[in-house]
Coordinates of C-alpha atoms in Angstrom, one line a residue:
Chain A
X1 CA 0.7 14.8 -20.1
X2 CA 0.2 13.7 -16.1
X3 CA -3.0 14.3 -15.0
X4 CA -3.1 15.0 -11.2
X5 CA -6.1 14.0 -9.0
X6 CA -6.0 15.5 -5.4
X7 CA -8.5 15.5 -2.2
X8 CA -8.5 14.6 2.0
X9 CA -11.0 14.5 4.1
X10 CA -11.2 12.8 8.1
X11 CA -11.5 9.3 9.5
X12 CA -13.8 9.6 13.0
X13 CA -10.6 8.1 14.2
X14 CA -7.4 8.8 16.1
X15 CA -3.9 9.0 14.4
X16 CA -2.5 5.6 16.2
X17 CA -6.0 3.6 15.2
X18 CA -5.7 5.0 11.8
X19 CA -2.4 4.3 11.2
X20 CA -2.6 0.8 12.5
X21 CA -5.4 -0.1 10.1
X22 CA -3.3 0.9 7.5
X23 CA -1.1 -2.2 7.9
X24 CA -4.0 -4.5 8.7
X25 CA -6.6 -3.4 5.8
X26 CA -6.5 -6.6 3.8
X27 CA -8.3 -8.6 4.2
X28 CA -11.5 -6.5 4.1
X29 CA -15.1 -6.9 2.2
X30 CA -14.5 -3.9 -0.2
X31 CA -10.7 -5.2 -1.3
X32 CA -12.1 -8.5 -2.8
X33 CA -9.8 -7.8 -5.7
X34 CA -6.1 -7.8 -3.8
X35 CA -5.0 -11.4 -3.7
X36 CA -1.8 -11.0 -2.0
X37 CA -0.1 -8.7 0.4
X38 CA 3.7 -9.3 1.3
X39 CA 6.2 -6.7 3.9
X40 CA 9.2 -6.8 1.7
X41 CA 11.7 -4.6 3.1
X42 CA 11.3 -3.3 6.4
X43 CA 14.2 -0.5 7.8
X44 CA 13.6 1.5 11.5
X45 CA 16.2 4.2 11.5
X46 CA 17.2 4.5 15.1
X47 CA 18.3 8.3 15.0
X48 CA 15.4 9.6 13.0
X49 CA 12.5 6.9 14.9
X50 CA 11.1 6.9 11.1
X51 CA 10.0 3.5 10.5
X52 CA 10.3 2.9 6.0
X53 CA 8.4 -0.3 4.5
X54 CA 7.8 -2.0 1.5
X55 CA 4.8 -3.7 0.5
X56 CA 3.9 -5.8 -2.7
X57 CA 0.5 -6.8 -3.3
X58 CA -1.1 -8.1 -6.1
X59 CA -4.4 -7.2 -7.2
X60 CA -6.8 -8.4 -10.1
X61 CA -7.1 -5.1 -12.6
X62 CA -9.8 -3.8 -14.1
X63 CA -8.7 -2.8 -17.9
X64 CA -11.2 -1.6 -20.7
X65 CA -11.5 -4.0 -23.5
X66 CA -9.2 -1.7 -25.6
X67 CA -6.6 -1.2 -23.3
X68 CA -6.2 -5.2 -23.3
X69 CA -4.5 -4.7 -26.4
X70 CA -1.9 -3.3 -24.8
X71 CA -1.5 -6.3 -22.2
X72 CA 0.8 -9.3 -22.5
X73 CA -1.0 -13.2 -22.7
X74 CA -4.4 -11.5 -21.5
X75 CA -3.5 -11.6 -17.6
X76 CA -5.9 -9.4 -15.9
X77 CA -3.1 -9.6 -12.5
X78 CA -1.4 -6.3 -11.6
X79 CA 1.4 -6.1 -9.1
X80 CA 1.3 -3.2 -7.1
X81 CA 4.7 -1.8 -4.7
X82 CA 3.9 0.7 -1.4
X83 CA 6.8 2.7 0.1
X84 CA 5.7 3.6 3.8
X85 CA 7.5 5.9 6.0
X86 CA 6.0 6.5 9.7
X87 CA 6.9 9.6 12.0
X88 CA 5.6 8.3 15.7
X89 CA 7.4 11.8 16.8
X90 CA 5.3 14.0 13.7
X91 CA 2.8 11.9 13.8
X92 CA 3.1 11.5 10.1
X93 CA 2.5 8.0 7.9
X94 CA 2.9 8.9 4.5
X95 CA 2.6 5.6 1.5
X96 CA 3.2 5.6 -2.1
X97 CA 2.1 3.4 -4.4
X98 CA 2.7 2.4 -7.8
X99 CA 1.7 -0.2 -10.3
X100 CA 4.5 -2.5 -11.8
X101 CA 2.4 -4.4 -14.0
X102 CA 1.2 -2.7 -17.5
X103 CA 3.3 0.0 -16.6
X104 CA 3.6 0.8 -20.9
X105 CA -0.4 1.6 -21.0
X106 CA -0.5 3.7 -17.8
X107 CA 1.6 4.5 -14.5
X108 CA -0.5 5.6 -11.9
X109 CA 1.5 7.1 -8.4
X110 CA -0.4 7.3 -5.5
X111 CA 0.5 9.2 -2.2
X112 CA -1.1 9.3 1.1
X113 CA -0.4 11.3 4.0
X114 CA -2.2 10.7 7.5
X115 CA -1.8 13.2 10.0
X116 CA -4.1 14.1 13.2
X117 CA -6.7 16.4 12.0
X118 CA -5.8 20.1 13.1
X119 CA -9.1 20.7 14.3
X120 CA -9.5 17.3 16.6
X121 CA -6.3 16.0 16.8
X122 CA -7.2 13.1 19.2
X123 CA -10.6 12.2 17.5
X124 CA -9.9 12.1 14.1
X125 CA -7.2 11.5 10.8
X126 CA -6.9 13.2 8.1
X127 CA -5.5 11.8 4.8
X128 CA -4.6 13.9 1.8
X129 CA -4.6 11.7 -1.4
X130 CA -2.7 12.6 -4.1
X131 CA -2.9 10.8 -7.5
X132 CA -0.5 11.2 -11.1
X133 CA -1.4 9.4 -14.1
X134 CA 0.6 9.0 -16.9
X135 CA 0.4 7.1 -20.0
X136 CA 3.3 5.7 -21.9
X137 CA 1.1 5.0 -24.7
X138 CA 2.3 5.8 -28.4
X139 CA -0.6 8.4 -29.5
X140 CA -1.9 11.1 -28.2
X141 CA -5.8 10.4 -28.7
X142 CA -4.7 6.9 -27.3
X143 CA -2.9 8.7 -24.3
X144 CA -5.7 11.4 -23.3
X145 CA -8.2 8.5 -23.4
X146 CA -6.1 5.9 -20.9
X147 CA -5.3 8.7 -18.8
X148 CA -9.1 10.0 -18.8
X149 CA -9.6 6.8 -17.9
X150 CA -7.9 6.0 -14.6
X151 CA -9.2 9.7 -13.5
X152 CA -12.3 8.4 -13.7
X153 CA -11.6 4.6 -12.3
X154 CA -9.6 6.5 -9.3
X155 CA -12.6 8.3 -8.1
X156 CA -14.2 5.2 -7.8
X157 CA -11.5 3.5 -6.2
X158 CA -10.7 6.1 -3.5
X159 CA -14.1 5.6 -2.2
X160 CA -13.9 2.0 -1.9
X161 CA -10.9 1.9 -0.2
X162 CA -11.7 4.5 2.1
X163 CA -14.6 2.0 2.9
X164 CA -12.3 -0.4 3.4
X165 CA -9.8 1.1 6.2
X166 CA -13.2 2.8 8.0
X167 CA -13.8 -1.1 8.1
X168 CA -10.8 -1.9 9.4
X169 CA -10.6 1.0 11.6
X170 CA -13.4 0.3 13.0
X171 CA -13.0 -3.6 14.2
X172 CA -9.8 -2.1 15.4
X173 CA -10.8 0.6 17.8
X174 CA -13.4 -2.0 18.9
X175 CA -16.5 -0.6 17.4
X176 CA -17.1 -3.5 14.7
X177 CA -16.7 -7.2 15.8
X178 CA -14.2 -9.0 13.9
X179 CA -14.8 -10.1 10.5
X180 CA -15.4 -14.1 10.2
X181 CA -12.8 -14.5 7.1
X182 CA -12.5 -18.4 6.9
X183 CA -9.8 -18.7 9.7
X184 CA -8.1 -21.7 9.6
X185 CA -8.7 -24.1 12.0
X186 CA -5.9 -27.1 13.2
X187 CA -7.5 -30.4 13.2
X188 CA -8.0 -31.2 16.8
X189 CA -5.3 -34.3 18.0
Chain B
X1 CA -4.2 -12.2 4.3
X2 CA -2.7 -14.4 1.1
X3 CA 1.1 -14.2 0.8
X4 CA 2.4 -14.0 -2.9
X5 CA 3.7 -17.5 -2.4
X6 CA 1.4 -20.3 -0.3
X7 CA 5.3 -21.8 0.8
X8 CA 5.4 -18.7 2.9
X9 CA 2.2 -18.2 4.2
X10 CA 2.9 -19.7 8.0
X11 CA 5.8 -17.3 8.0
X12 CA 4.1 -14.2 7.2
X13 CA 0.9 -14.8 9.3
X14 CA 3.7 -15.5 12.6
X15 CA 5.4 -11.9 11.1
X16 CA 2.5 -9.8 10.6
X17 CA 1.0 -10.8 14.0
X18 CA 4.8 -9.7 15.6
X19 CA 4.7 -6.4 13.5
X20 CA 1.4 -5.3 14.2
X21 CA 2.1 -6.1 18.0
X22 CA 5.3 -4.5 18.2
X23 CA 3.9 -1.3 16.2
X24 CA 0.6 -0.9 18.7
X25 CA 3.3 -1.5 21.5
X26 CA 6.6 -0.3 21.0
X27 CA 6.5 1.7 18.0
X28 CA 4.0 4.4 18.4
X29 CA 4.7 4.2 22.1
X30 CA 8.3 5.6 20.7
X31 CA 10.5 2.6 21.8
X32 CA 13.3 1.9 18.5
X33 CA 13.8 -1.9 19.9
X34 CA 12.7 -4.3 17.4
X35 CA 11.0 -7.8 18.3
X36 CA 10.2 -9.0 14.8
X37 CA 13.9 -9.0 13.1
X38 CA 14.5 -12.8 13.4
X39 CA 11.2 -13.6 12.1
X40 CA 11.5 -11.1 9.4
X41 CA 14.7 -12.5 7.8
X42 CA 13.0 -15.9 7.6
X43 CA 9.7 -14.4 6.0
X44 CA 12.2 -12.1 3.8
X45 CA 13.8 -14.5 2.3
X46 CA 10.7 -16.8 1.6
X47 CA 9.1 -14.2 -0.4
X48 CA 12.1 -12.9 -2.2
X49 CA 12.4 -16.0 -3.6
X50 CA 9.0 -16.3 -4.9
X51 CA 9.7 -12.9 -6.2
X52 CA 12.4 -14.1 -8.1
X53 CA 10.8 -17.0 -9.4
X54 CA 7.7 -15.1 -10.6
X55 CA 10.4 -12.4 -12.4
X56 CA 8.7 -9.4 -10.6
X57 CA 12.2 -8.3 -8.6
X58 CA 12.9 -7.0 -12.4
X59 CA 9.8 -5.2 -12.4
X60 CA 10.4 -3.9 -8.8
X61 CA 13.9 -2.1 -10.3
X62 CA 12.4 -0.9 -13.3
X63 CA 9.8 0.6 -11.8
X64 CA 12.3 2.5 -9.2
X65 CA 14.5 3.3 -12.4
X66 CA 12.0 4.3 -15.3
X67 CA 9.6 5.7 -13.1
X68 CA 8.5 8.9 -14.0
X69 CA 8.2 10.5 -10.2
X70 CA 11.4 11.0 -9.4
X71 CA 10.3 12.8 -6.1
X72 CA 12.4 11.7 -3.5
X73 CA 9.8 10.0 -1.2
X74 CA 11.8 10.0 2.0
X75 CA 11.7 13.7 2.8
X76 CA 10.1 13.5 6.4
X77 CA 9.1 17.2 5.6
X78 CA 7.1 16.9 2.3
X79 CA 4.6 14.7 4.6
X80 CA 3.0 17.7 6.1
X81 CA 0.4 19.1 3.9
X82 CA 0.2 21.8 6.7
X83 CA 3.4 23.1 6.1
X84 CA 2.7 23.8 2.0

């Protein structure tokens, strides 16, 4: 069974802003748990003007204590891959992510799409969020219960990283000033 | 932001702060020349390594073969709720 988890709504942001907070939202205060973020593949098509990314990060899950049972050696690290595709021309950035780690208790696909709203198309960004879940689990009581689960875990976590990119969107377009997040300093000569 | 590997860290500050430029500047203005390609191969290879080293480009081509989307992701024209 997939269970399919779908809503949008508007940043009080403009299409370019919104899009380039996308590739700069980590670091931000409400992403505490992703650890790493790496551009792995990068491809411009020249003909098209569609710019195609991939992203790994790796995050620290959150797993019930009986879903640990299903985890190797206890690790509480998932690794997470984004495909990105941008349409300047459309105005289009669509991402899709999916976990790689503890992909036998659940895979979860995630899709994104920002385009200018229809209603203020300079002013503000909508996103449609799509979610799938599916658990590869064994049994079915098992399986309904993981994938009831990350329902109600993806609620949560669409809000906070909705936070997160207003954040960033905002120190972007000015508005916020920028986060103090231990910069490193040289030693002076 | 932390690179999966600390060994490439300086290379992936010096290639995020070239993509992000080149994206505000040249991207979304609609120009296709790229600024970042030399410092990308450098940062690419740095972090493919660590991926190998960590095992994780095994996960990356499992998950592309046994995942169970199999919508093709590139359609240009699928990204337009609008249009559904």
């Amino acid at each position: 069974m997939v269970r399919v988890f779908q809503q949008s709504f508007d940043y009080p942001y403009d299409w370019a802003t919104a899009t380039r907070a996308v590739w700069q939202k980590y670091p931000n205060p409400f992403a505490s748990h992703v650890i790493s973020s790496d551009l792995i593949d990068v491809h411009h098509d020249p003909a098209t003007g569609v710019l195609c990314t991939v992203r790994l990060f790796r995050k620290m899950g959150h797993v019930p204590r009986w879903g640990r049972l299903f985890m190797q050696s206890g690790s509480n690290e998932a690794y997470i891959l984004e495909h990105a595709y941008v349409d300047a021309r459309q105005q289009t950035m669509r991402t899709v992510t999916q976990n790689l780690s503890h992909t036998k208790i659940m895979v979860v696909e995630e899709t994104q799409v920002y385009t200018p709203a229809p209603d203020a198309p300079t002013a503000r960004t909508r996103v449609t969020n799509k979610a799938r879940f599916i658990s590869n689990a064994g049994w079915e009581s098992i399986k309904s219960r993981i994938e009831g689960f990350g329902l109600a875990r993806f609620h949560e976590n669409t809000q906070k990283s909705a936070q997160g990119l207003s954040y960033v969107m905002e120190r972007l377009a000015g508005t916020r000033a920028a986060p103090r997040l231990g910069a490193v300093v040289p030693p002076s000569p | 932001m932390a690179s999966i590997s600390p060994d490439c860290q300086e290379l992936k500050d010096k290639y995020d702060t070239c993509f992000n430029n080149w994206y505000s500047n040249k991207f979304l203005q609609g120009s296709i020349e790229s600024d970042c390609d030399h410092l990308f191969t450098l940062y690419r290879a740095c972090v493919w390594k660590a991926i190998h080293e960590k095992n994780i480009d095994r996960l990356i081509q499992d998950a592309r073969k046994e995942s169970p989307f199999r919508e093709a992701p590139a359609d240009p024209d699928a990204a337009h709720p609008s249009s559904s």
